mmCIF file of C-alpha atoms (C1' of nucleotides) in Angstrom:
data_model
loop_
_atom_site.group_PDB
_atom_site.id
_atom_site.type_symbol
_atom_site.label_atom_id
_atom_site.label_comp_id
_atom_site.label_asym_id
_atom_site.label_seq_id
_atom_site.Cartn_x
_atom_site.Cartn_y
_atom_site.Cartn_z
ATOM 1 C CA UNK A 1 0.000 0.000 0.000
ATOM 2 C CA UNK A 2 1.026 3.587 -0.675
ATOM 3 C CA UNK A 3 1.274 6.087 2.140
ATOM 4 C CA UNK A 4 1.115 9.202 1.757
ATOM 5 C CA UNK A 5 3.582 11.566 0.341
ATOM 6 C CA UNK A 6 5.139 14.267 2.600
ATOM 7 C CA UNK A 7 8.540 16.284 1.718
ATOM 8 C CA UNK A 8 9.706 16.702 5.122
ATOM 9 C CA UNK A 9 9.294 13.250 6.447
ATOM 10 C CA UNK A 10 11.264 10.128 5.528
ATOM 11 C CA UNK A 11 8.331 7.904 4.227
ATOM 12 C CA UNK A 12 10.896 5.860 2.975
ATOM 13 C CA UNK A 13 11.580 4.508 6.027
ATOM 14 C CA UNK A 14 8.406 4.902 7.501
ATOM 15 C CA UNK A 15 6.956 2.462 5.112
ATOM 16 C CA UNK A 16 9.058 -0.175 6.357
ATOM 17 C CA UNK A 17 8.281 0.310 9.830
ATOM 18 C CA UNK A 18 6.999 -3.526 10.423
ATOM 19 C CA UNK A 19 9.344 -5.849 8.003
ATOM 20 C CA UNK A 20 10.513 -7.444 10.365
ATOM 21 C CA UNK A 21 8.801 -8.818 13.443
ATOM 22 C CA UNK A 22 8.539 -12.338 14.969
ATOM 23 C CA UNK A 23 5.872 -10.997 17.484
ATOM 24 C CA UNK A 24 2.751 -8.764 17.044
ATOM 25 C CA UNK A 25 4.087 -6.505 19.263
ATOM 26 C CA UNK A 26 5.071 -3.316 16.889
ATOM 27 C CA UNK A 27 1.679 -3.220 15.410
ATOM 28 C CA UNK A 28 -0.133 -2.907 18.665
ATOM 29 C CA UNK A 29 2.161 -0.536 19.515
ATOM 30 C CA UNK A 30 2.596 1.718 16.640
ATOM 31 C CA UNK A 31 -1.428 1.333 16.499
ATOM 32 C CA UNK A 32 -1.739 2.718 20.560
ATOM 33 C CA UNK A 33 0.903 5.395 19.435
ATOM 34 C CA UNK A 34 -1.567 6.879 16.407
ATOM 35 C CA UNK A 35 -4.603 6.685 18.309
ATOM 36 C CA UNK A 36 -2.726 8.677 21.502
ATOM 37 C CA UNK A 37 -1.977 11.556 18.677
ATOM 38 C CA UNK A 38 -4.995 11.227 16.897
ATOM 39 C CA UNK A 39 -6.521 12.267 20.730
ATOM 40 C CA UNK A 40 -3.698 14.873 21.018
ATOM 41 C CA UNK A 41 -1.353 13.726 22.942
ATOM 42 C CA UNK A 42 2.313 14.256 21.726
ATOM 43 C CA UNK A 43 4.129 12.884 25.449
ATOM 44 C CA UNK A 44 2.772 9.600 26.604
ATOM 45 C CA UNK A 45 4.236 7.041 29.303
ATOM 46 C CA UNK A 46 5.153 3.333 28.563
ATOM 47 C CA UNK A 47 2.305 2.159 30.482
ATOM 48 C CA UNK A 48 -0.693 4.522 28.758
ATOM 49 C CA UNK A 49 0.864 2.749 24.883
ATOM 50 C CA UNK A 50 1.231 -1.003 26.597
ATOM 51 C CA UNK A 51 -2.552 -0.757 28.515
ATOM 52 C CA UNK A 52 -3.892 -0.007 24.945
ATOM 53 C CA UNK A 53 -1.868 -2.993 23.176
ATOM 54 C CA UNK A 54 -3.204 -4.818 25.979
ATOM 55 C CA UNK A 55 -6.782 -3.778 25.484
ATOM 56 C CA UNK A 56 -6.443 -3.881 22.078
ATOM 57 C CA UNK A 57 -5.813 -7.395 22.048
ATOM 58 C CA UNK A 58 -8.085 -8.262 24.894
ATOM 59 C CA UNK A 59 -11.242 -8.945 21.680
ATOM 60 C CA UNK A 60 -8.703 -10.587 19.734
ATOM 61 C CA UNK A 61 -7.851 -12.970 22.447
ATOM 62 C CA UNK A 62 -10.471 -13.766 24.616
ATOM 63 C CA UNK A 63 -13.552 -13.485 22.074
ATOM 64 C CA UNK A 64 -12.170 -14.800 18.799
ATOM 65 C CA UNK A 65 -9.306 -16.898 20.299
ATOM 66 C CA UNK A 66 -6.319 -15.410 18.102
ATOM 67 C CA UNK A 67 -3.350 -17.005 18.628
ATOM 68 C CA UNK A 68 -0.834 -13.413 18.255
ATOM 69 C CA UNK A 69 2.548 -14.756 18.314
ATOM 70 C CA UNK A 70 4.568 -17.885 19.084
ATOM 71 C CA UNK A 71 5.396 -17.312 22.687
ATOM 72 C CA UNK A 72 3.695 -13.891 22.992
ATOM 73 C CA UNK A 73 3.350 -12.023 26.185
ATOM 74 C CA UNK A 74 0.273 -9.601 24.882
ATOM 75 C CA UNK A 75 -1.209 -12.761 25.133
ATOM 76 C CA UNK A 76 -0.388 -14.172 28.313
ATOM 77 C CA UNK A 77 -1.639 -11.051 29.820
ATOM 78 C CA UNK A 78 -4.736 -11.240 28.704
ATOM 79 C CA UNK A 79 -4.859 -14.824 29.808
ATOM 80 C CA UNK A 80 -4.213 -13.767 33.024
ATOM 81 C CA UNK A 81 -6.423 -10.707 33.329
ATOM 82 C CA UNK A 82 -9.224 -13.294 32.408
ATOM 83 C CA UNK A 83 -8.086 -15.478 35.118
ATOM 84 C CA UNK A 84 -7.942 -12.247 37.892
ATOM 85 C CA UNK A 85 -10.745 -10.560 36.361
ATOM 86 C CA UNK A 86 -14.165 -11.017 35.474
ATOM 87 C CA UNK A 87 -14.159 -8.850 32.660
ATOM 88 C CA UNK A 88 -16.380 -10.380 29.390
ATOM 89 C CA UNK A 89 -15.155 -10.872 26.094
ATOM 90 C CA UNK A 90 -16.780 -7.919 24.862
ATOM 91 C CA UNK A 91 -15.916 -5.571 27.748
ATOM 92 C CA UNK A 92 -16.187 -1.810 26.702
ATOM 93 C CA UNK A 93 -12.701 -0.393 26.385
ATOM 94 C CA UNK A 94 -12.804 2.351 28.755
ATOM 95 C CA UNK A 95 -13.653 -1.126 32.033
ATOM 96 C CA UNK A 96 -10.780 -2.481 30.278
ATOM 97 C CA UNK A 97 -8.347 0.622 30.593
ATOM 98 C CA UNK A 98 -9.683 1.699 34.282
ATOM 99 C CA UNK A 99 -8.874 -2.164 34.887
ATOM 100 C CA UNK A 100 -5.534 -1.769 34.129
ATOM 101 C CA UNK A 101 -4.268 0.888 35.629
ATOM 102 C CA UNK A 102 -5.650 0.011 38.971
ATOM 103 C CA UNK A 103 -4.616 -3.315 38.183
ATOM 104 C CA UNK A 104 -1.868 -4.328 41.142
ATOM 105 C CA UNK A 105 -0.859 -7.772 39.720
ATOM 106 C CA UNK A 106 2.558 -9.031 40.034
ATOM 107 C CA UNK A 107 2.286 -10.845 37.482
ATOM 108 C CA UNK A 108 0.600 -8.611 35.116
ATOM 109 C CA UNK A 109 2.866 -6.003 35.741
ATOM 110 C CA UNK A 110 5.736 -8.249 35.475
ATOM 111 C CA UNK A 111 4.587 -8.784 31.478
ATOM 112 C CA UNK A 112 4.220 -4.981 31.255
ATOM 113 C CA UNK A 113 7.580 -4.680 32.001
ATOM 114 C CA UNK A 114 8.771 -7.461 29.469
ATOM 115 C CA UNK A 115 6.144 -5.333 26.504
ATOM 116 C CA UNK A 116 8.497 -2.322 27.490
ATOM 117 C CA UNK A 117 11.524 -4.022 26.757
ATOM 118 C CA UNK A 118 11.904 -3.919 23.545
ATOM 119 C CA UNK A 119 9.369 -2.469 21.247
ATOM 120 C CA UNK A 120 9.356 1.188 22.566
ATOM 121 C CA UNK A 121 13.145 1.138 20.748
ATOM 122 C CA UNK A 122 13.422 -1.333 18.334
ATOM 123 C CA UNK A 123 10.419 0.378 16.527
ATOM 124 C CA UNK A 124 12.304 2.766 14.901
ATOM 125 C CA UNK A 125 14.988 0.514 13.693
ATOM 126 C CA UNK A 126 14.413 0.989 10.145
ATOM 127 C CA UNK A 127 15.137 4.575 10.270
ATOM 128 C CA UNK A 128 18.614 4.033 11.631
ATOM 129 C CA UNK A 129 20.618 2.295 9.365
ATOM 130 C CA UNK A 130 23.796 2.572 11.106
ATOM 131 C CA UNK A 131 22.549 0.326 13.907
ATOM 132 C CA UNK A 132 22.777 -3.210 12.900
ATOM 133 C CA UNK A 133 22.421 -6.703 14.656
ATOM 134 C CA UNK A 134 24.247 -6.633 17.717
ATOM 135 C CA UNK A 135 23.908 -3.143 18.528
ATOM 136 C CA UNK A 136 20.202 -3.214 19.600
ATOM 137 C CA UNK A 137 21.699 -6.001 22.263
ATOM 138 C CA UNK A 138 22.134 -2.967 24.657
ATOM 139 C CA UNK A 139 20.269 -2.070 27.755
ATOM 140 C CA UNK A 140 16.776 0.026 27.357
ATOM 141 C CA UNK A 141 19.053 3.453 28.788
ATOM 142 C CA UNK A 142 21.683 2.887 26.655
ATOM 143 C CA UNK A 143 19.761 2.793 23.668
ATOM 144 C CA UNK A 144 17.165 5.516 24.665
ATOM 145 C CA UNK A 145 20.661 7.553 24.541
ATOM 146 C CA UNK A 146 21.854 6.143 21.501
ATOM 147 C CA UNK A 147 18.078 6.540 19.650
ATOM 148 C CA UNK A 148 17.698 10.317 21.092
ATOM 149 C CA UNK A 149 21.247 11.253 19.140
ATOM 150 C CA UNK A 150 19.341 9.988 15.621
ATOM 151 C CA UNK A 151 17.880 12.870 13.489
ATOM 152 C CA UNK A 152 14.574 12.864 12.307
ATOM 153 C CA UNK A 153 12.694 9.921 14.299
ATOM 154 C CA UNK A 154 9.512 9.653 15.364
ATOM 155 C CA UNK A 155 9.695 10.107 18.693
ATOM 156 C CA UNK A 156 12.564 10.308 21.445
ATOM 157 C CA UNK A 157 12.470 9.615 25.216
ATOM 158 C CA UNK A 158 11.939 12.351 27.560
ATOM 159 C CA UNK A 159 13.310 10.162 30.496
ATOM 160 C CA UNK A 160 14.027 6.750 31.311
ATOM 161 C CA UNK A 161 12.041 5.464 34.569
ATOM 162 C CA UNK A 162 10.732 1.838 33.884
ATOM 163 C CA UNK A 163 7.003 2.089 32.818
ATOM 164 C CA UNK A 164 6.864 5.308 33.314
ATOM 165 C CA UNK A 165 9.136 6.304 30.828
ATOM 166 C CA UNK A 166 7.708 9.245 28.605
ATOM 167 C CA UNK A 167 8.323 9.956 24.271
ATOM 168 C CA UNK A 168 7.540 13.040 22.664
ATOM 169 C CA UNK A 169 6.118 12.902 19.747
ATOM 170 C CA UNK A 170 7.773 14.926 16.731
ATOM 171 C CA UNK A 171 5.979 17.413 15.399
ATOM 172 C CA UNK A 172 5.694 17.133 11.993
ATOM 173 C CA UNK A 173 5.078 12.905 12.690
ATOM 174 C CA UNK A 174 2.085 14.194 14.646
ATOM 175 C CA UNK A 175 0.638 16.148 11.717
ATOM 176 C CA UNK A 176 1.379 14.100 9.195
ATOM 177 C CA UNK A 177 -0.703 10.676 11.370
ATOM 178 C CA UNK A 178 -3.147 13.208 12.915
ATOM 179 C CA UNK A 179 -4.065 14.058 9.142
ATOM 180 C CA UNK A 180 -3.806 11.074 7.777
ATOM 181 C CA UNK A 181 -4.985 9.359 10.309
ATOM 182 C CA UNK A 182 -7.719 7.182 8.219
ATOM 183 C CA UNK A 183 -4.966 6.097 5.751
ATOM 184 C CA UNK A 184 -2.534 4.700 8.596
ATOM 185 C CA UNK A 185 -4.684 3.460 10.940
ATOM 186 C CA UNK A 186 -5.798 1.477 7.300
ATOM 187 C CA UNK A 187 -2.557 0.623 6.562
ATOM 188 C CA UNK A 188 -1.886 -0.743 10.272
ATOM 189 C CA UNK A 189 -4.587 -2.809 10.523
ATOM 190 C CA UNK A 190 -3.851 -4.547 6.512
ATOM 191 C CA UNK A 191 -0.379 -5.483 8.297
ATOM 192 C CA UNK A 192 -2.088 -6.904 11.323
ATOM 193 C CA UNK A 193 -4.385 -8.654 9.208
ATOM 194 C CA UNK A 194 -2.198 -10.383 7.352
ATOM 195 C CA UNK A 195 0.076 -11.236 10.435
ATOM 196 C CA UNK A 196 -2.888 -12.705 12.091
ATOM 197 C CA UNK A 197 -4.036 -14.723 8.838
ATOM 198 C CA UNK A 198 -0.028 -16.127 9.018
ATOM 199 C CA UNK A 199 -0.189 -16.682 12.763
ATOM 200 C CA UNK A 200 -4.097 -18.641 12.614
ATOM 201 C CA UNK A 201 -4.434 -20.261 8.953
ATOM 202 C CA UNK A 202 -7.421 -21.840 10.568
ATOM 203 C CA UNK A 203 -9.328 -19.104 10.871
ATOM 204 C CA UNK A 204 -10.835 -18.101 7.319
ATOM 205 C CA UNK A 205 -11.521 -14.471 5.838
ATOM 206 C CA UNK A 206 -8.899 -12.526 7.665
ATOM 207 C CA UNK A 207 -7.189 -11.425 4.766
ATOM 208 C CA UNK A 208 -10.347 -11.713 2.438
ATOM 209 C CA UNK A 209 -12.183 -9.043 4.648
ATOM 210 C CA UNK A 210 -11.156 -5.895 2.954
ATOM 211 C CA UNK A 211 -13.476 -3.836 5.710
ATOM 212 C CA UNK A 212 -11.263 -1.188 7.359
ATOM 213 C CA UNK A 213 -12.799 -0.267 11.187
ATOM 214 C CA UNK A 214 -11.778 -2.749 13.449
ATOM 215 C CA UNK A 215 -15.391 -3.498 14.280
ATOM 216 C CA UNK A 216 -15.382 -4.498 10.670
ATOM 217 C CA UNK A 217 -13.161 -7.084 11.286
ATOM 218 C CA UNK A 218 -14.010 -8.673 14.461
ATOM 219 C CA UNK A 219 -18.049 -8.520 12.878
ATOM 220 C CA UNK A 220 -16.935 -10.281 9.613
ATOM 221 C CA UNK A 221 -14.421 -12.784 11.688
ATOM 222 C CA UNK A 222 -17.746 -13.785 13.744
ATOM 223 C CA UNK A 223 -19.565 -14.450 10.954
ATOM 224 C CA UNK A 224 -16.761 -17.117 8.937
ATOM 225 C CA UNK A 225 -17.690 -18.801 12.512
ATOM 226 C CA UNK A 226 -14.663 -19.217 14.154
ATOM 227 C "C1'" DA B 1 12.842 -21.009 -13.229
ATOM 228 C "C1'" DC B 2 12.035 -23.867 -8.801
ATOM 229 C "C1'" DT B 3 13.382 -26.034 -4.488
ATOM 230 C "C1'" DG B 4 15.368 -26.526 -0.236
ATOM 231 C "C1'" DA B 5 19.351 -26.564 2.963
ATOM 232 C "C1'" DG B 6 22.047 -23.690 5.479
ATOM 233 C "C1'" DA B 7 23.494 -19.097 6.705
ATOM 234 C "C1'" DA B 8 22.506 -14.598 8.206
ATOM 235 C "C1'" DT B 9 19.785 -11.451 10.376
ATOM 236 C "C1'" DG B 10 16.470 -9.871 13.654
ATOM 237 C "C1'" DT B 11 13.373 -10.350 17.927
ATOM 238 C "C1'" DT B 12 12.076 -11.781 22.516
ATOM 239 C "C1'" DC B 13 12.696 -13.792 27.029
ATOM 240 C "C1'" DG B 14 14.912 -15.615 31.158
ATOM 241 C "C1'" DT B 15 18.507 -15.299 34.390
ATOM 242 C "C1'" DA B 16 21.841 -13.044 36.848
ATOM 243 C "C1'" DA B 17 23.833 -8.937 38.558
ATOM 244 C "C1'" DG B 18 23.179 -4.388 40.283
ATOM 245 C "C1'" DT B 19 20.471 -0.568 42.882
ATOM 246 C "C1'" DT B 20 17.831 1.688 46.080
ATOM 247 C "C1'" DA C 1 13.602 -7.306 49.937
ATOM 248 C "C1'" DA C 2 11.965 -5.437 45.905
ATOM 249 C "C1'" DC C 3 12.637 -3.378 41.915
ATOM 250 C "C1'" DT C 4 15.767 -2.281 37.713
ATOM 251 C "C1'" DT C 5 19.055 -3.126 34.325
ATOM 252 C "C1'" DA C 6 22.431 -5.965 31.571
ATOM 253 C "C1'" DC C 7 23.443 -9.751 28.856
ATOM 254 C "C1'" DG C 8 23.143 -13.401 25.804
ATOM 255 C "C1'" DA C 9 20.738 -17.766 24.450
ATOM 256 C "C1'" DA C 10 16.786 -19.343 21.933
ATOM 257 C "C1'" DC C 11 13.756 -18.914 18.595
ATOM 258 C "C1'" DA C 12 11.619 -17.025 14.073
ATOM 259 C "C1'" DT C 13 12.141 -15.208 9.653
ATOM 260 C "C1'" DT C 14 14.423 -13.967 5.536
ATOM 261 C "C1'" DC C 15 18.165 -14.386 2.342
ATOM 262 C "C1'" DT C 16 21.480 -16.907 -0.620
ATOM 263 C "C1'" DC C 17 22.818 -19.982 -3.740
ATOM 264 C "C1'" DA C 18 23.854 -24.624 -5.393
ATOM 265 C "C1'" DG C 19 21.599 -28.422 -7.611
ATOM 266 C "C1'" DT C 20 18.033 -29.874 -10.531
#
DNA sequence: ACTGAGAATGTTCGTAAGTT
DNA sequence: AACTTACGAACATTCTCAGT
């Protein structure tokens, strides 16, 4: 899919954003990232970004039985918060959210921490091309350093605290997703889509389902029966 | 051209070491 | 003692290239 031109952004790089990912955990998170702009937030914590991947991926999980990953953690959690909670499948969002922050659960916190590991970084790979293989086997602080010295990211970190470590938001990133938000969020979600279909061949119409809102897809995924 | 084995690259998690 | 951070092994995916 083509995303939209800009001249002062490098949609180059942009574009490749998820080639490579063994988990589902960039899309969740790049997805949480667009929505907190598209609300206007430009500085947002760890933990805001990982309780929507986790929320997110709460209908996925627990109503349609998605498997997201080979040994995900997004998952687990969710297990878990089905197993602490009594939350339905089809909980509204906002129960979901207010359940998490409150939540006090070792163990659910403990997989927050392990979401927060890597993704918040390694997201922005593509942009920096001088990084390769080894070099991302640094600690979180050492590469929030090393990522804040690029030029032209996304975002950069603010400061390093655990969960509640804080990015900012470019600028110009924020304008161009804010505007474009329909076309991204599009784009995001035709990645996921196709991740999932890899991750589940058993469940049919996935990819086939060319409907873009998320409601869309969890309506038509209903429907093929699964 | 097609296939598949093996190599190379990239991602995540668990354990151990370090801090407060 | 509890919470953070560092490190590297384990696993997944993609690439390469010989052999057909």
């Amino acid at each position: 899919m083509q995303l939209p031109y800009s001249d002062i952004l490098d949609i180059a790089h942009f574009s490749r954003l998820f080639d490579n990912k063994s988990e589902c955990y960039k899309l969740f998170w790049f997805q949480a990232i667009a929505r907190k702009i598209k609300e206007g937030h430009t500085i947002i914590t760890f933990e805001e970004l990982i309780d929507e991947m986790i929320a997110d991926a709460w209908y996925m999980v627990s109503e349609y039985h998605l498997n997201l990953g080979p040994n995900d953690a997004l998952e687990r959690v969710v297990h878990r918060l089905g197993e602490i909670s009594n939350m339905k499948s089809c909980e509204k969002k906002e129960v979901i959210l207010d359940y998490l922050a409150a939540c006090e659960d070792k163990e659910v916190l403990n997989m927050k921490r392990t979401l927060s590991q890597n993704v918040p970084y390694r997201l922005q790979a593509p942009f920096m091309e001088s990084m390769k293989g080894k070099e991302w086997n640094r600690s979180g602080k050492n590469l929030a350093a090393r990522i804040n010295q690029e030029e032209r990211l996304m975002y950069y970190f603010l400061q390093f605290r655990g969960l509640d470590t804080r990015i900012q938001i470019q600028k110009e990133w924020a304008d161009y997703i804010e505007e474009k938000y329909e076309i991204i969020q599009g784009w995001v979600e035709r990645n996921l889509i196709q991740y999932l279909q890899r991750r589940n061949p058993s469940v049919p119409g996935i990819v086939t389902s060319s409907i873009r809102r998320k409601r869309g897809i969890w309506k038509r995924l209903k429907n093929t029966g699964k």
